[in-house]
């Protein structure tokens, strides 16, 4: 069933049942897969979730893939968290947003909406180290039948700290010491089997990491033509683009 036919069938179901669009679409997709006896066809929407500790290169890799993967979009769950943090009163802003159920629910539903309406690959760069939260988002998307490819980027702590310092122009790693304080714990969590596939990035460039991810996901991306200077400019532009003013 084509993307347009699934949308039409979902809207028909909405008219009959009064269900929200995403609920109707999931039901139509599940019914179609059950009748056909197969998973979503190759070439349909895929979610690439790029996991890893702060500073390992998730966002840089996401934008590298986005540049080289036609039709792809980036959906950064951090934007939901920063929006919630802005909305909360100062007395509540110390809460790590992933511990707020509304964050997990919002990310799940926004990704469902994007995957339902966008026909190309969707790239989500986001640290997710809590097993329960991982199952609540990644597990439920897999239960929906989404073509989901998860990778956890890993590196030695010294490598991550060096990258944090580089993106903050040589100052102490960025402005949030918690990124370093939780680094060892997060790396230990992410090495667990449930967070596979693991991609070690210590001796790989951003372009090489993107190549590894695309091959493992069965996607064809454009070859990288960046020299060292252009690659640095891309990384710096990504850093500037993702600065958040809290």
CSV table of C-alpha atoms in Angstrom, one decimal:
chain,number,residue,atom,x,y,z
A,1,UNK,CA,0.0,0.0,0.0
A,2,UNK,CA,1.5,3.4,-1.0
A,3,UNK,CA,2.0,6.3,1.4
A,4,UNK,CA,-1.0,8.2,-0.2
A,5,UNK,CA,-3.3,5.2,0.1
A,6,UNK,CA,-2.4,4.7,3.7
A,7,UNK,CA,-3.2,8.3,4.4
A,8,UNK,CA,-6.5,8.0,2.6
A,9,UNK,CA,-7.4,4.8,4.4
A,10,UNK,CA,-6.5,6.4,7.8
A,11,UNK,CA,-8.8,9.4,7.1
A,12,UNK,CA,-11.6,7.1,6.1
A,13,UNK,CA,-11.2,5.3,9.4
A,14,UNK,CA,-11.1,8.6,11.3
A,15,UNK,CA,-14.5,9.5,9.8
A,16,UNK,CA,-15.9,6.1,10.8
A,17,UNK,CA,-14.4,5.8,14.3
A,18,UNK,CA,-13.7,9.4,15.4
A,19,UNK,CA,-10.1,8.3,16.2
A,20,UNK,CA,-7.2,10.8,16.0
A,21,UNK,CA,-5.3,10.6,12.8
A,22,UNK,CA,-2.2,8.9,14.2
A,23,UNK,CA,-4.2,6.2,15.9
A,24,UNK,CA,-6.2,5.6,12.7
A,25,UNK,CA,-3.0,5.5,10.7
A,26,UNK,CA,-1.3,3.0,13.0
A,27,UNK,CA,-4.3,0.8,12.9
A,28,UNK,CA,-4.5,0.9,9.1
A,29,UNK,CA,-0.7,0.1,8.8
A,30,UNK,CA,-0.9,-2.7,11.3
A,31,UNK,CA,-3.9,-4.2,9.5
A,32,UNK,CA,-2.1,-3.9,6.1
A,33,UNK,CA,1.0,-5.6,7.5
A,34,UNK,CA,-1.1,-8.4,9.0
A,35,UNK,CA,-2.9,-9.1,5.8
A,36,UNK,CA,0.3,-8.9,3.7
A,37,UNK,CA,2.3,-10.9,6.2
A,38,UNK,CA,5.3,-8.6,5.9
A,39,UNK,CA,7.0,-5.5,7.4
A,40,UNK,CA,6.9,-2.1,5.8
A,41,UNK,CA,8.5,-2.3,2.3
A,42,UNK,CA,12.1,-1.3,1.7
A,43,UNK,CA,12.3,2.4,0.9
A,44,UNK,CA,9.5,3.4,3.2
A,45,UNK,CA,10.2,5.9,6.0
A,46,UNK,CA,13.0,4.9,8.4
A,47,UNK,CA,13.9,6.5,11.7
A,48,UNK,CA,17.6,6.7,12.5
A,49,UNK,CA,18.1,7.3,16.2
A,50,UNK,CA,21.7,8.4,17.0
A,51,UNK,CA,22.4,7.9,20.7
A,52,UNK,CA,25.5,8.6,22.7
A,53,UNK,CA,26.8,10.9,25.5
A,54,UNK,CA,27.0,14.6,25.2
A,55,UNK,CA,30.0,15.6,23.0
A,56,UNK,CA,30.5,12.3,21.2
A,57,UNK,CA,29.3,13.7,17.9
A,58,UNK,CA,25.6,12.9,17.6
A,59,UNK,CA,24.4,16.2,16.1
A,60,UNK,CA,27.4,16.6,13.8
A,61,UNK,CA,26.8,13.1,12.5
A,62,UNK,CA,23.1,13.8,12.1
A,63,UNK,CA,23.7,16.9,10.0
A,64,UNK,CA,26.3,15.0,8.0
A,65,UNK,CA,23.8,12.3,7.2
A,66,UNK,CA,21.2,15.0,6.4
A,67,UNK,CA,23.5,16.7,3.9
A,68,UNK,CA,24.3,13.4,2.2
A,69,UNK,CA,21.0,11.6,2.4
A,70,UNK,CA,18.4,13.1,0.0
A,71,UNK,CA,14.9,13.5,1.4
A,72,UNK,CA,16.0,13.2,5.0
A,73,UNK,CA,15.0,15.4,7.8
A,74,UNK,CA,16.3,16.0,11.4
A,75,UNK,CA,13.9,15.9,14.3
A,76,UNK,CA,15.9,16.7,17.4
A,77,UNK,CA,14.1,15.7,20.6
A,78,UNK,CA,16.2,18.2,22.5
A,79,UNK,CA,14.1,21.0,21.1
A,80,UNK,CA,11.1,19.6,23.0
A,81,UNK,CA,13.1,19.5,26.2
A,82,UNK,CA,14.5,23.0,25.9
A,83,UNK,CA,11.0,24.3,25.1
A,84,UNK,CA,9.6,22.6,28.3
A,85,UNK,CA,12.5,24.1,30.3
A,86,UNK,CA,11.7,27.6,29.0
A,87,UNK,CA,8.0,27.1,29.9
A,88,UNK,CA,8.6,25.8,33.4
A,89,UNK,CA,9.1,28.2,36.3
A,90,UNK,CA,12.7,28.7,37.5
A,91,UNK,CA,12.1,26.6,40.6
A,92,UNK,CA,11.4,23.5,38.4
A,93,UNK,CA,14.1,24.0,35.7
A,94,UNK,CA,16.6,21.8,37.6
A,95,UNK,CA,14.6,18.7,36.6
A,96,UNK,CA,16.2,16.6,33.8
A,97,UNK,CA,13.6,16.9,31.1
A,98,UNK,CA,13.8,13.2,30.2
A,99,UNK,CA,12.4,12.4,33.6
A,100,UNK,CA,9.3,14.4,32.8
A,101,UNK,CA,6.7,11.9,31.3
A,102,UNK,CA,5.3,14.7,29.1
A,103,UNK,CA,8.7,14.9,27.3
A,104,UNK,CA,8.8,11.2,26.5
A,105,UNK,CA,5.1,11.3,25.4
A,106,UNK,CA,5.7,14.4,23.3
A,107,UNK,CA,8.8,13.0,21.6
A,108,UNK,CA,7.0,9.8,20.8
A,109,UNK,CA,3.9,11.4,19.3
A,110,UNK,CA,5.9,14.0,17.3
A,111,UNK,CA,8.1,11.3,15.8
A,112,UNK,CA,4.9,9.3,15.0
A,113,UNK,CA,3.5,12.3,13.3
A,114,UNK,CA,6.7,12.9,11.3
A,115,UNK,CA,7.0,9.3,10.3
A,116,UNK,CA,3.4,9.2,9.2
A,117,UNK,CA,3.6,12.3,7.0
A,118,UNK,CA,7.2,12.4,5.8
A,119,UNK,CA,8.3,9.9,3.2
A,120,UNK,CA,12.0,10.2,3.6
A,121,UNK,CA,14.4,9.1,6.4
A,122,UNK,CA,14.0,10.8,9.8
A,123,UNK,CA,17.1,11.4,11.9
A,124,UNK,CA,16.9,11.8,15.7
A,125,UNK,CA,20.1,12.7,17.5
A,126,UNK,CA,19.4,12.2,21.2
A,127,UNK,CA,21.1,10.8,24.3
A,128,UNK,CA,18.8,8.1,25.8
A,129,UNK,CA,20.5,6.0,28.6
A,130,UNK,CA,17.6,5.1,30.8
A,131,UNK,CA,16.4,1.6,29.9
A,132,UNK,CA,12.8,2.4,30.8
A,133,UNK,CA,12.7,5.6,28.8
A,134,UNK,CA,14.4,3.8,25.9
A,135,UNK,CA,11.7,1.2,25.9
A,136,UNK,CA,9.0,3.8,26.2
A,137,UNK,CA,10.1,5.6,23.1
A,138,UNK,CA,12.2,3.2,20.9
A,139,UNK,CA,10.4,0.1,22.0
A,140,UNK,CA,6.9,1.6,21.3
A,141,UNK,CA,8.0,2.9,17.9
A,142,UNK,CA,9.3,-0.6,17.0
A,143,UNK,CA,6.0,-2.1,18.2
A,144,UNK,CA,4.3,0.3,15.8
A,145,UNK,CA,6.2,-1.4,13.0
A,146,UNK,CA,8.5,1.5,12.3
A,147,UNK,CA,11.6,0.8,10.4
A,148,UNK,CA,13.9,2.0,13.2
A,149,UNK,CA,17.7,1.8,13.2
A,150,UNK,CA,19.3,2.7,16.5
A,151,UNK,CA,23.1,3.3,17.0
A,152,UNK,CA,25.0,4.4,20.1
A,153,UNK,CA,28.1,6.4,19.4
A,154,UNK,CA,30.9,5.6,21.9
A,155,UNK,CA,34.4,7.0,22.5
A,156,UNK,CA,36.9,7.0,25.3
A,157,UNK,CA,36.2,9.7,28.0
A,158,UNK,CA,39.3,11.6,27.0
A,159,UNK,CA,38.2,11.8,23.4
A,160,UNK,CA,34.7,13.1,24.4
A,161,UNK,CA,36.2,15.7,26.8
A,162,UNK,CA,38.6,16.9,24.0
A,163,UNK,CA,35.6,17.3,21.6
A,164,UNK,CA,33.6,19.2,24.2
A,165,UNK,CA,36.5,21.5,24.7
A,166,UNK,CA,37.0,22.0,21.0
A,167,UNK,CA,33.4,23.0,20.4
A,168,UNK,CA,33.6,25.5,23.2
A,169,UNK,CA,36.7,27.1,21.6
A,170,UNK,CA,39.2,25.8,24.2
A,171,UNK,CA,37.3,26.8,27.4
A,172,UNK,CA,36.4,24.2,30.0
A,173,UNK,CA,34.0,21.6,28.4
A,174,UNK,CA,31.2,23.9,27.4
A,175,UNK,CA,29.3,25.6,30.2
A,176,UNK,CA,27.6,22.6,31.8
A,177,UNK,CA,30.0,20.6,34.1
A,178,UNK,CA,27.3,17.9,34.3
A,179,UNK,CA,28.2,16.7,30.8
A,180,UNK,CA,31.6,15.6,32.2
A,181,UNK,CA,30.3,14.5,35.5
A,182,UNK,CA,27.8,12.0,34.0
A,183,UNK,CA,30.1,10.9,31.1
A,184,UNK,CA,31.5,7.7,32.7
A,185,UNK,CA,28.1,6.6,33.9
A,186,UNK,CA,26.4,7.2,30.5
A,187,UNK,CA,29.2,5.4,28.6
A,188,UNK,CA,28.8,2.4,30.9
A,189,UNK,CA,25.0,2.4,30.4
A,190,UNK,CA,25.3,2.7,26.6
A,191,UNK,CA,27.7,-0.2,26.3
A,192,UNK,CA,24.9,-2.6,27.4
A,193,UNK,CA,23.5,-4.9,24.7
A,194,UNK,CA,20.1,-3.3,24.6
A,195,UNK,CA,21.7,-0.1,23.3
A,196,UNK,CA,23.4,-1.8,20.3
A,197,UNK,CA,24.4,-1.2,17.6
A,198,UNK,CA,27.6,0.4,18.9
A,199,UNK,CA,29.8,2.6,16.8
A,200,UNK,CA,33.2,3.5,18.2
A,201,UNK,CA,34.2,7.0,17.0
A,202,UNK,CA,37.6,7.6,18.5
A,203,UNK,CA,39.6,7.2,15.3
A,204,UNK,CA,36.8,8.0,12.8
A,205,UNK,CA,35.9,11.4,11.3
A,206,UNK,CA,32.3,12.5,11.3
A,207,UNK,CA,32.0,11.5,7.6
A,208,UNK,CA,33.3,8.0,8.4
A,209,UNK,CA,30.8,7.6,11.2
A,210,UNK,CA,28.0,8.6,8.8
A,211,UNK,CA,29.3,6.0,6.3
A,212,UNK,CA,29.2,3.3,9.0
A,213,UNK,CA,25.7,4.2,10.1
A,214,UNK,CA,24.3,4.4,6.5
A,215,UNK,CA,25.8,1.0,5.6
A,216,UNK,CA,24.5,-0.7,8.7
A,217,UNK,CA,21.0,0.8,8.1
A,218,UNK,CA,21.0,-0.3,4.4
A,219,UNK,CA,20.9,3.3,3.1
A,220,UNK,CA,22.9,4.8,0.3
A,221,UNK,CA,24.3,8.2,0.9
A,222,UNK,CA,26.2,10.6,-1.3
A,223,UNK,CA,30.0,10.3,-1.0
A,224,UNK,CA,31.8,12.8,1.2
A,225,UNK,CA,33.8,15.4,-0.8
A,226,UNK,CA,34.8,17.5,2.2
A,227,UNK,CA,38.5,18.3,2.8
A,228,UNK,CA,39.7,19.0,6.3
A,229,UNK,CA,38.9,22.7,6.3
A,230,UNK,CA,35.4,22.2,4.9
A,231,UNK,CA,34.7,19.4,7.4
A,232,UNK,CA,35.8,21.7,10.2
A,233,UNK,CA,33.5,24.5,8.9
A,234,UNK,CA,30.6,22.0,8.8
A,235,UNK,CA,31.2,21.0,12.4
A,236,UNK,CA,31.6,24.6,13.5
A,237,UNK,CA,28.4,25.6,11.7
A,238,UNK,CA,26.5,22.7,13.4
A,239,UNK,CA,27.8,24.0,16.8
A,240,UNK,CA,26.5,27.5,16.1
A,241,UNK,CA,23.2,26.3,14.7
A,242,UNK,CA,22.5,24.2,17.8
A,243,UNK,CA,23.3,26.8,20.5
A,244,UNK,CA,20.4,27.0,22.9
A,245,UNK,CA,19.6,30.2,24.8
A,246,UNK,CA,17.9,29.1,28.0
